[in-house]
Amino acid sequence: MSGSLRGGVIGAVVAAVAIALGIGWVAQRIDGDKREVRSTLVAPEKPVVMRTKGGLLEVATVRALERFTREDSRDFWGIDLGTTVSQIQAPVTYRFHIEMAREWPIEIRGRTAIARAPAIKPSLPVAFDTTLMEKYTRAGWARFNKEENLEALERSMTPMLAERAAGEAYRGLAEDAARKTIAEFITVWLLKETDWKRDPAHKVIVLFPGEKPPPLP
């Protein structure tokens, strides 16, 4: 084979290889472009609605031994007639509830469910055990109203207990127990209605009015 013929064959082979490589590069580039434009929408939050029958849900109970005191002082033309003092002590049970909405939105973020609950309220009237009630009354040195003073004190117990139930101290004690009760109530519903699981990884966060959710990983 002459040199010119051999050179022509080699040139044709090189050209064919170059064309093949070029076609492969273009195919890879096109395929690569297709992969780059693909996208998947991942929703970080999944809202669900828990439906209930409404009504009231008792969420917490606080028991305490309460003491009530009533003092009545009198004087006559600057002369102290004494002070009548009456006391009543009794075991008291404070109960707290929430008003359930017909539809309760719950926000699910991964394995965390966030529920915004209404404010807890005391159930009135507050109950106290009359069988364990202890009474004491003493009249002032020139007074004769110890029984009347004791009766007035006993009549005032119900409104005073309602005022104490609405205070920050007892409501604060009740909130921790209320969160656990509401979280358990929601967990039971989630187990029944969704693919929720009862394990440490799945948790329910209950927020009362004005509270912000904690940062989640």
C-alpha positions as a printed Julia matrix, in Angstrom:
217×3 Matrix{Float64}:
   0.0    0.0     0.0
   1.38   3.34   -1.01
   2.09   6.06    1.53
  -0.65   8.34    0.21
  -3.24   5.57    0.42
  -2.17   4.58    3.93
  -2.42   8.24    5.02
  -5.93   8.53    3.57
  -7.16   5.45    5.44
  -5.72   6.67    8.75
  -7.35  10.07    8.24
 -10.73   8.48    7.56
 -10.46   6.35   10.73
  -9.53   9.38   12.87
 -12.44  11.37   11.44
 -14.86   8.51   12.16
 -13.64   8.22   15.76
 -13.94  11.99   16.24
 -17.52  11.98   14.93
 -18.43   9.06   17.2
 -16.94  10.78   20.22
 -18.74  13.99   19.33
 -22.08  12.23   19.06
 -21.49  10.51   22.43
 -20.55  13.83   24.09
 -23.7   15.49   22.72
 -25.86  12.58   23.93
 -24.3   12.75   27.39
 -24.75  16.54   27.49
 -28.41  16.24   26.49
 -28.99  13.48   29.05
 -27.18  15.53   31.66
 -29.34  18.56   30.89
 -32.44  16.45   31.38
 -31.29  15.34   34.84
 -30.51  18.92   35.89
 -34.01  20.25   35.22
 -35.79  17.53   37.19
 -37.07  18.68   40.59
 -39.04  17.27   43.49
 -41.29  19.38   45.75
 -40.88  18.35   49.38
 -43.58  19.77   51.66
 -42.04  20.41   55.13
 -45.42  20.85   56.84
 -48.49  18.66   56.58
 -51.71  20.06   58.07
 -54.38  17.69   59.31
 -57.71  18.42   60.97
 -58.82  16.53   64.06
 -62.59  16.44   64.26
 -64.27  16.13   67.64
 -67.77  16.27   69.07
 -66.97  19.55   70.77
 -67.89  19.99   74.4
 -65.47  20.14   77.31
 -62.36  18.07   77.96
 -61.12  17.88   81.55
 -57.36  18.2    81.38
 -56.01  18.68   84.91
 -56.82  18.29   88.6
 -55.09  20.12   91.45
 -55.72  19.11   95.06
 -54.84  21.36   97.98
 -55.59  21.87  101.66
 -57.05  25.36  101.9
 -57.55  27.55  104.97
 -59.92  30.51  105.13
 -59.96  33.19  107.81
 -62.47  35.93  108.6
 -61.81  38.64  111.2
 -64.4   41.12  112.44
 -63.28  44.0   114.66
 -65.4   46.56  116.51
 -64.8   49.56  118.73
 -67.1   51.93  120.63
 -66.07  55.55  121.22
 -62.43  54.57  120.87
 -62.76  51.52  123.11
 -61.67  48.28  121.43
 -64.39  45.66  121.8
 -62.2   42.9   120.45
 -61.89  40.95  117.23
 -63.88  37.86  116.36
 -61.79  35.35  114.4
 -63.16  32.36  112.49
 -61.25  29.78  110.43
 -62.24  26.93  108.15
 -59.85  24.35  106.71
 -60.87  21.83  104.07
 -59.43  19.64  101.26
 -60.16  21.31   97.91
 -60.15  19.86   94.4
 -59.58  22.27   91.51
 -60.5   20.92   88.08
 -59.54  22.51   84.78
 -60.9   21.98   81.29
 -60.63  23.22   77.72
 -63.43  23.91   75.27
 -63.04  21.54   72.34
 -63.58  22.95   68.86
 -65.44  20.91   66.26
 -62.35  21.0    64.05
 -58.86  21.23   65.53
 -56.01  22.01   63.09
 -52.79  20.1    63.78
 -49.54  20.84   61.97
 -47.27  17.84   61.34
 -43.58  18.48   60.73
 -41.89  15.17   60.09
 -42.46  13.16   63.26
 -43.58  16.16   65.34
 -47.21  17.25   65.61
 -47.93  20.79   66.8
 -51.36  21.53   68.23
 -52.59  24.91   69.39
 -54.96  24.4    72.28
 -57.39  26.91   73.78
 -56.71  28.34   77.22
 -57.51  26.13   80.17
 -60.35  27.25   82.42
 -61.37  26.25   85.95
 -64.49  24.14   86.33
 -66.81  25.96   88.74
 -67.91  25.73   91.45
 -64.73  24.4    93.03
 -65.36  21.26   95.07
 -64.33  20.88   98.72
 -64.81  17.95  101.07
 -67.24  18.91  103.84
 -66.68  15.62  105.7
 -63.06  16.58  106.4
 -63.77  20.27  107.06
 -62.32  21.72  110.26
 -63.89  24.84  111.83
 -62.71  27.21  114.52
 -64.25  30.43  115.79
 -63.53  32.74  118.71
 -65.35  35.92  119.71
 -63.67  39.11  120.89
 -63.76  39.92  124.61
 -66.88  42.06  124.27
 -68.35  40.35  121.18
 -71.03  37.7   120.86
 -70.97  36.97  117.13
 -68.63  34.03  116.71
 -71.3   31.78  115.14
 -72.51  34.51  112.77
 -68.91  35.23  111.76
 -68.29  31.54  111.07
 -71.44  31.26  108.94
 -70.45  34.32  106.94
 -67.01  32.8   106.35
 -68.52  29.54  105.12
 -70.78  31.41  102.67
 -67.78  33.26  101.26
 -65.76  30.11  100.52
 -67.28  29.4    97.08
 -66.49  32.82   95.54
 -63.04  32.83   97.16
 -62.27  29.4    95.72
 -63.37  30.57   92.26
 -61.0   33.53   92.56
 -58.12  31.28   93.6
 -58.84  28.85   90.75
 -58.56  31.69   88.23
 -55.24  32.88   89.65
 -51.84  32.37   88.07
 -50.59  29.99   90.78
 -53.08  27.18   90.29
 -53.43  27.68   86.55
 -49.65  27.41   86.23
 -49.69  24.13   88.17
 -52.48  22.8    85.97
 -50.87  23.68   82.63
 -48.13  21.03   82.82
 -50.65  18.28   83.49
 -52.99  19.73   80.85
 -50.3   19.52   78.15
 -49.79  15.84   78.86
 -53.53  15.12   78.83
 -54.08  16.97   75.54
 -50.98  15.39   73.95
 -52.24  11.92   74.86
 -55.7   12.74   73.51
 -54.17  13.86   70.19
 -51.8   10.88   70.05
 -54.71   8.43   70.33
 -56.47  10.22   67.47
 -53.32  10.27   65.3
 -52.74   6.55   65.86
 -56.28   5.85   64.69
 -56.52   8.26   61.76
 -52.96   8.49   60.36
 -49.75   6.47   60.1
 -48.54   7.9    63.42
 -46.52   5.66   65.75
 -46.23   5.48   69.51
 -42.49   5.73   70.01
 -40.01   8.31   71.39
 -39.34   9.68   67.89
 -42.99  10.7    67.4
 -43.99  13.52   69.72
 -46.88  15.93   70.13
 -46.24  19.54   71.19
 -49.18  21.39   72.75
 -49.14  25.19   72.67
 -51.46  27.41   74.67
 -52.47  30.91   73.47
 -49.48  33.25   73.18
 -46.88  30.48   73.1
 -44.48  29.99   70.2
 -43.35  26.59   68.89
 -39.78  25.53   69.78
 -37.17  25.31   67.0
 -37.29  21.95   65.3
 -34.3   20.14   63.75
